[in-house]
Amino acid sequence: MSSLLQGVNLYLIGMMGAGKTTVGHLLAKELGYGFLDTDNVIAQATKKSINEIFAEAGEAGFRQIESDVLAQVCSYTKLTVATGGGIVLRRENWSYLHHGLILWLDVPVDILYARLAADTTRPLLQDDDPKGKLRSLLEQRTPLYSQADLRICVNAEETPEQIANKVMQAIPSVLKQTASN
Ligand SMILES: Nc1ncnc2c1ncn2[C@@H]1O[C@H](COP(=O)(O)OP(=O)(O)OP(=O)(O)O)[C@@H](O)[C@H]1O
Ligand SMILES: O=C(O)C1=C[C@@H](O)[C@@H](O)[C@H](O)C1
Ligand SMILES: [Mg+2]
């Protein structure tokens, strides 16, 4: 499969809690690729947590760092990249993402909420109504996530391993489409 992708990076997009980091690790192993998580790269580069960056520089400051990191990351090959949930918001990010294959992990709000209810590391969810916030973010971002090359719908029963298998099986169909275009 690694030779099928010919070193082209795989970018995972989707909402907070969609499983981009979890499934991304498994896909990297399957593909014989390296793994990067843009949120982790940002935290390492700035020596700050995502919460601290939002508190000090605001969401706009975080988004600028996120774009800078993505620009650097896309100059490498053979990577599976788990991106932050809001990477789709800036138009310039799409020019970087389109260097690779873009995979949307599409997960319903109820599942996202169940996974993230006890999590305090996502600043955008520090809200009186975190489930409503997730719903409105997903609604606002769905047209953007829909621009991915591949959309994988996830249900509550599927394990990360099953989702990774589903992705591996779906990748050749997207490559065929690309080749015939
Ligand atoms: N298929 C799954 N089944 C059950 N739990 C899962 C599944 N995938 C991920 N999780 C759990 O959900 C939580 C969020 O997953 P993860 O951190 O991979 O999401 P993410 O898309 O990277 O989120 P973010 O954009 O905030 O970084 C983690 O606790 C993870 O263990
Ligand atoms: O959905 C979002 O906008 C975010 C998701 C996380 O991955 C982090 O990038 C940050 O918490 C913002
Ligand atoms: Mg993540």
CSV table of C-alpha atoms and ligand atoms in Angstrom, one decimal:
chain,number,residue,atom,x,y,z
A,1,MET,CA,0.0,0.0,0.0
A,2,SER,CA,2.9,2.3,0.8
A,3,SER,CA,4.1,2.0,-2.8
A,4,LEU,CA,0.5,2.6,-4.1
A,5,LEU,CA,0.5,5.9,-2.4
A,6,GLN,CA,3.9,6.6,-3.8
A,7,GLY,CA,5.0,8.5,-0.7
A,8,VAL,CA,2.1,10.9,-1.0
A,9,ASN,CA,1.0,12.2,2.5
A,10,LEU,CA,-2.3,11.2,4.0
A,11,TYR,CA,-4.0,14.1,5.9
A,12,LEU,CA,-6.8,13.3,8.3
A,13,ILE,CA,-9.4,16.0,8.9
A,14,GLY,CA,-12.5,16.1,11.0
A,15,MET,CA,-14.0,17.3,14.2
A,16,MET,CA,-12.4,17.3,17.6
A,17,GLY,CA,-12.7,13.7,19.0
A,18,ALA,CA,-13.3,12.2,15.5
A,19,GLY,CA,-10.3,9.9,16.1
A,20,LYS,CA,-7.8,11.5,13.8
A,21,THR,CA,-4.9,11.0,16.2
A,22,THR,CA,-5.9,7.5,17.2
A,23,VAL,CA,-6.7,6.2,13.7
A,24,GLY,CA,-3.9,8.2,12.2
A,25,HIS,CA,-1.3,6.2,14.3
A,26,LEU,CA,-2.8,2.9,13.0
A,27,LEU,CA,-2.8,4.1,9.4
A,28,ALA,CA,0.8,5.2,9.6
A,29,LYS,CA,1.8,1.7,10.8
A,30,GLU,CA,-0.2,0.1,8.0
A,31,LEU,CA,1.2,2.3,5.3
A,32,GLY,CA,4.8,2.2,6.6
A,33,TYR,CA,4.6,6.0,7.0
A,34,GLY,CA,5.8,8.4,9.7
A,35,PHE,CA,3.1,10.0,11.9
A,36,LEU,CA,2.6,13.6,12.9
A,37,ASP,CA,-0.1,15.4,14.8
A,38,THR,CA,-0.2,19.1,14.0
A,39,ASP,CA,-1.6,19.9,17.5
A,40,ASN,CA,1.4,18.1,19.0
A,41,VAL,CA,3.9,19.8,16.6
A,42,ILE,CA,2.4,23.2,17.6
A,43,ALA,CA,2.7,22.4,21.4
A,44,GLN,CA,6.3,21.2,20.9
A,45,ALA,CA,7.4,24.1,18.8
A,46,THR,CA,5.9,26.7,21.1
A,47,LYS,CA,6.5,24.8,24.3
A,48,LYS,CA,2.9,25.7,25.2
A,49,SER,CA,-0.4,23.8,25.5
A,50,ILE,CA,-3.2,24.5,23.0
A,51,ASN,CA,-5.2,26.0,25.9
A,52,GLU,CA,-2.3,28.4,26.7
A,53,ILE,CA,-1.9,29.5,23.1
A,54,PHE,CA,-5.7,30.2,22.8
A,55,ALA,CA,-5.5,32.1,26.1
A,56,GLU,CA,-2.5,34.2,25.1
A,57,ALA,CA,-2.8,34.7,21.4
A,58,GLY,CA,-6.5,34.0,20.8
A,59,GLU,CA,-7.9,31.6,18.2
A,60,ALA,CA,-6.5,33.8,15.4
A,61,GLY,CA,-3.0,33.5,16.8
A,62,PHE,CA,-3.4,29.7,17.1
A,63,ARG,CA,-4.6,29.5,13.5
A,64,GLN,CA,-1.6,31.4,12.2
A,65,ILE,CA,0.8,29.0,14.0
A,66,GLU,CA,-1.3,26.1,12.7
A,67,SER,CA,-0.9,27.3,9.1
A,68,ASP,CA,2.9,27.8,9.5
A,69,VAL,CA,3.2,24.3,10.9
A,70,LEU,CA,1.2,22.8,8.0
A,71,ALA,CA,3.3,24.6,5.5
A,72,GLN,CA,6.4,23.0,7.0
A,73,VAL,CA,4.9,19.6,7.3
A,74,CYS,CA,3.8,19.4,3.7
A,75,SER,CA,7.4,19.6,2.5
A,76,TYR,CA,7.9,16.1,3.8
A,77,THR,CA,6.7,12.8,2.2
A,78,LYS,CA,5.6,9.4,3.5
A,79,LEU,CA,3.6,11.0,6.4
A,80,THR,CA,0.2,10.3,7.9
A,81,VAL,CA,-0.8,13.7,9.4
A,82,ALA,CA,-3.6,14.1,12.0
A,83,THR,CA,-4.7,17.7,11.8
A,84,GLY,CA,-6.4,20.0,14.2
A,85,GLY,CA,-10.2,20.1,13.9
A,86,GLY,CA,-10.2,23.7,12.6
A,87,ILE,CA,-7.5,23.2,9.9
A,88,VAL,CA,-10.2,23.4,7.2
A,89,LEU,CA,-11.1,27.0,8.1
A,90,ARG,CA,-8.3,28.8,6.3
A,91,ARG,CA,-8.3,28.8,2.5
A,92,GLU,CA,-4.5,28.8,2.4
A,93,ASN,CA,-4.4,25.5,4.3
A,94,TRP,CA,-6.2,23.7,1.5
A,95,SER,CA,-3.4,24.4,-0.9
A,96,TYR,CA,-1.1,22.5,1.5
A,97,LEU,CA,-3.6,19.7,2.2
A,98,HIS,CA,-4.1,19.1,-1.5
A,99,HIS,CA,-0.4,18.1,-1.8
A,100,GLY,CA,-1.7,14.8,-0.3
A,101,LEU,CA,-4.7,12.6,0.0
A,102,ILE,CA,-7.3,14.2,2.3
A,103,LEU,CA,-9.4,11.9,4.5
A,104,TRP,CA,-12.5,13.1,6.5
A,105,LEU,CA,-13.4,11.0,9.5
A,106,ASP,CA,-17.1,11.9,9.7
A,107,VAL,CA,-18.4,11.1,13.2
A,108,PRO,CA,-21.9,12.1,14.6
A,109,VAL,CA,-22.1,14.7,17.3
A,110,ASP,CA,-23.5,12.3,20.0
A,111,ILE,CA,-20.4,10.1,19.6
A,112,LEU,CA,-18.0,13.1,19.6
A,113,TYR,CA,-19.7,14.4,22.8
A,114,ALA,CA,-19.5,11.1,24.5
A,115,ARG,CA,-15.8,10.9,23.8
A,116,LEU,CA,-15.0,14.5,24.8
A,117,ALA,CA,-17.4,15.2,27.7
A,118,ALA,CA,-14.6,14.8,30.3
A,119,ASP,CA,-11.9,16.4,28.2
A,120,THR,CA,-10.6,19.9,29.2
A,121,THR,CA,-7.9,20.2,26.6
A,122,ARG,CA,-10.1,21.5,23.8
A,123,PRO,CA,-10.5,25.3,24.4
A,124,LEU,CA,-13.4,25.7,22.0
A,125,LEU,CA,-15.4,23.2,24.1
A,126,GLN,CA,-15.1,25.2,27.4
A,127,ASP,CA,-18.6,26.4,26.8
A,128,ASP,CA,-21.9,26.3,28.8
A,129,ASP,CA,-23.3,24.1,26.2
A,130,PRO,CA,-20.5,21.9,24.8
A,131,LYS,CA,-22.8,19.6,22.9
A,132,GLY,CA,-24.5,22.6,21.2
A,133,LYS,CA,-21.1,24.0,20.4
A,134,LEU,CA,-20.0,20.8,18.8
A,135,ARG,CA,-23.2,20.7,16.8
A,136,SER,CA,-22.8,24.3,15.5
A,137,LEU,CA,-19.1,23.8,14.7
A,138,LEU,CA,-19.9,20.6,12.7
A,139,GLU,CA,-22.7,22.4,10.9
A,140,GLN,CA,-20.5,25.3,10.0
A,141,ARG,CA,-17.6,23.1,8.9
A,142,THR,CA,-19.4,20.3,7.0
A,143,PRO,CA,-19.2,22.1,3.7
A,144,LEU,CA,-15.4,22.4,4.3
A,145,TYR,CA,-14.8,18.8,5.5
A,146,SER,CA,-16.8,17.7,2.4
A,147,GLN,CA,-14.0,18.9,0.2
A,148,ALA,CA,-11.9,15.9,1.3
A,149,ASP,CA,-10.9,13.3,-1.3
A,150,LEU,CA,-12.3,10.5,0.9
A,151,ARG,CA,-15.1,10.5,3.5
A,152,ILE,CA,-15.3,7.7,6.0
A,153,CYS,CA,-18.5,7.6,8.1
A,154,VAL,CA,-18.0,6.2,11.6
A,155,ASN,CA,-20.5,4.6,13.9
A,156,ALA,CA,-20.5,4.1,17.7
A,157,GLU,CA,-19.5,0.4,17.5
A,158,GLU,CA,-16.5,0.7,15.3
A,159,THR,CA,-13.1,0.3,16.8
A,160,PRO,CA,-10.1,2.4,15.7
A,161,GLU,CA,-8.7,-0.8,14.1
A,162,GLN,CA,-11.9,-1.4,12.1
A,163,ILE,CA,-12.0,2.2,10.9
A,164,ALA,CA,-8.3,2.0,9.8
A,165,ASN,CA,-9.1,-1.1,7.9
A,166,LYS,CA,-12.1,0.6,6.2
A,167,VAL,CA,-9.8,3.5,5.2
A,168,MET,CA,-7.1,1.1,3.8
A,169,GLN,CA,-9.8,-0.7,1.7
A,170,ALA,CA,-11.2,2.6,0.4
A,171,ILE,CA,-7.9,4.3,-0.6
A,172,PRO,CA,-7.4,2.4,-3.9
A,173,SER,CA,-10.8,3.6,-5.2
A,174,VAL,CA,-9.8,7.2,-4.7
A,175,LEU,CA,-6.4,6.6,-6.3
A,176,LYS,CA,-8.2,5.1,-9.4
A,177,GLN,CA,-10.4,8.1,-9.6
A,178,THR,CA,-7.4,10.4,-9.5
A,179,ALA,CA,-5.6,8.4,-12.1
A,180,SER,CA,-8.5,8.5,-14.6
A,181,ASN,CA,-9.1,12.2,-14.2
B,1,LIG,N1,-13.2,4.4,17.3
B,1,LIG,C1,-13.1,4.8,18.5
B,1,LIG,N2,-13.9,4.2,19.5
B,1,LIG,C2,-13.8,4.7,20.7
B,1,LIG,N3,-13.1,5.7,21.2
B,1,LIG,C3,-12.3,6.3,20.3
B,1,LIG,C4,-12.3,5.9,18.9
B,1,LIG,N4,-11.5,6.8,18.2
B,1,LIG,C5,-11.0,7.6,19.2
B,1,LIG,N5,-11.5,7.4,20.4
B,1,LIG,C6,-11.2,8.1,21.6
B,1,LIG,O1,-11.8,9.4,21.5
B,1,LIG,C7,-11.0,10.4,22.0
B,1,LIG,C8,-10.6,11.4,20.9
B,1,LIG,O2,-9.8,10.8,19.9
B,1,LIG,P1,-8.6,11.5,19.1
B,1,LIG,O3,-7.8,12.3,20.1
B,1,LIG,O4,-7.9,10.5,18.3
B,1,LIG,O5,-9.5,12.5,18.3
B,1,LIG,P2,-8.9,13.7,17.4
B,1,LIG,O6,-9.7,13.7,16.1
B,1,LIG,O7,-7.4,13.6,17.2
B,1,LIG,O8,-9.3,15.0,18.2
B,1,LIG,P3,-8.6,16.5,18.1
B,1,LIG,O9,-9.0,17.2,16.9
B,1,LIG,O10,-9.2,17.3,19.3
B,1,LIG,O11,-7.1,16.3,18.3
B,1,LIG,C9,-9.7,9.7,22.6
B,1,LIG,O12,-10.0,9.5,24.0
B,1,LIG,C10,-9.7,8.4,21.9
B,1,LIG,O13,-9.2,7.3,22.6
B,2,LIG,O1,-11.8,22.1,16.2
B,2,LIG,C1,-10.9,22.9,16.5
B,2,LIG,O2,-11.0,24.1,16.1
B,2,LIG,C2,-9.7,22.6,17.3
B,2,LIG,C3,-9.4,21.2,17.4
B,2,LIG,C4,-8.2,20.8,18.1
B,2,LIG,O3,-7.6,19.7,17.4
B,2,LIG,C5,-7.2,21.9,18.3
B,2,LIG,O4,-6.5,22.2,17.1
B,2,LIG,C6,-7.8,23.1,18.9
B,2,LIG,O5,-8.4,22.8,20.1
B,2,LIG,C7,-8.9,23.6,17.9
B,3,MG,MG,-5.9,14.9,17.6
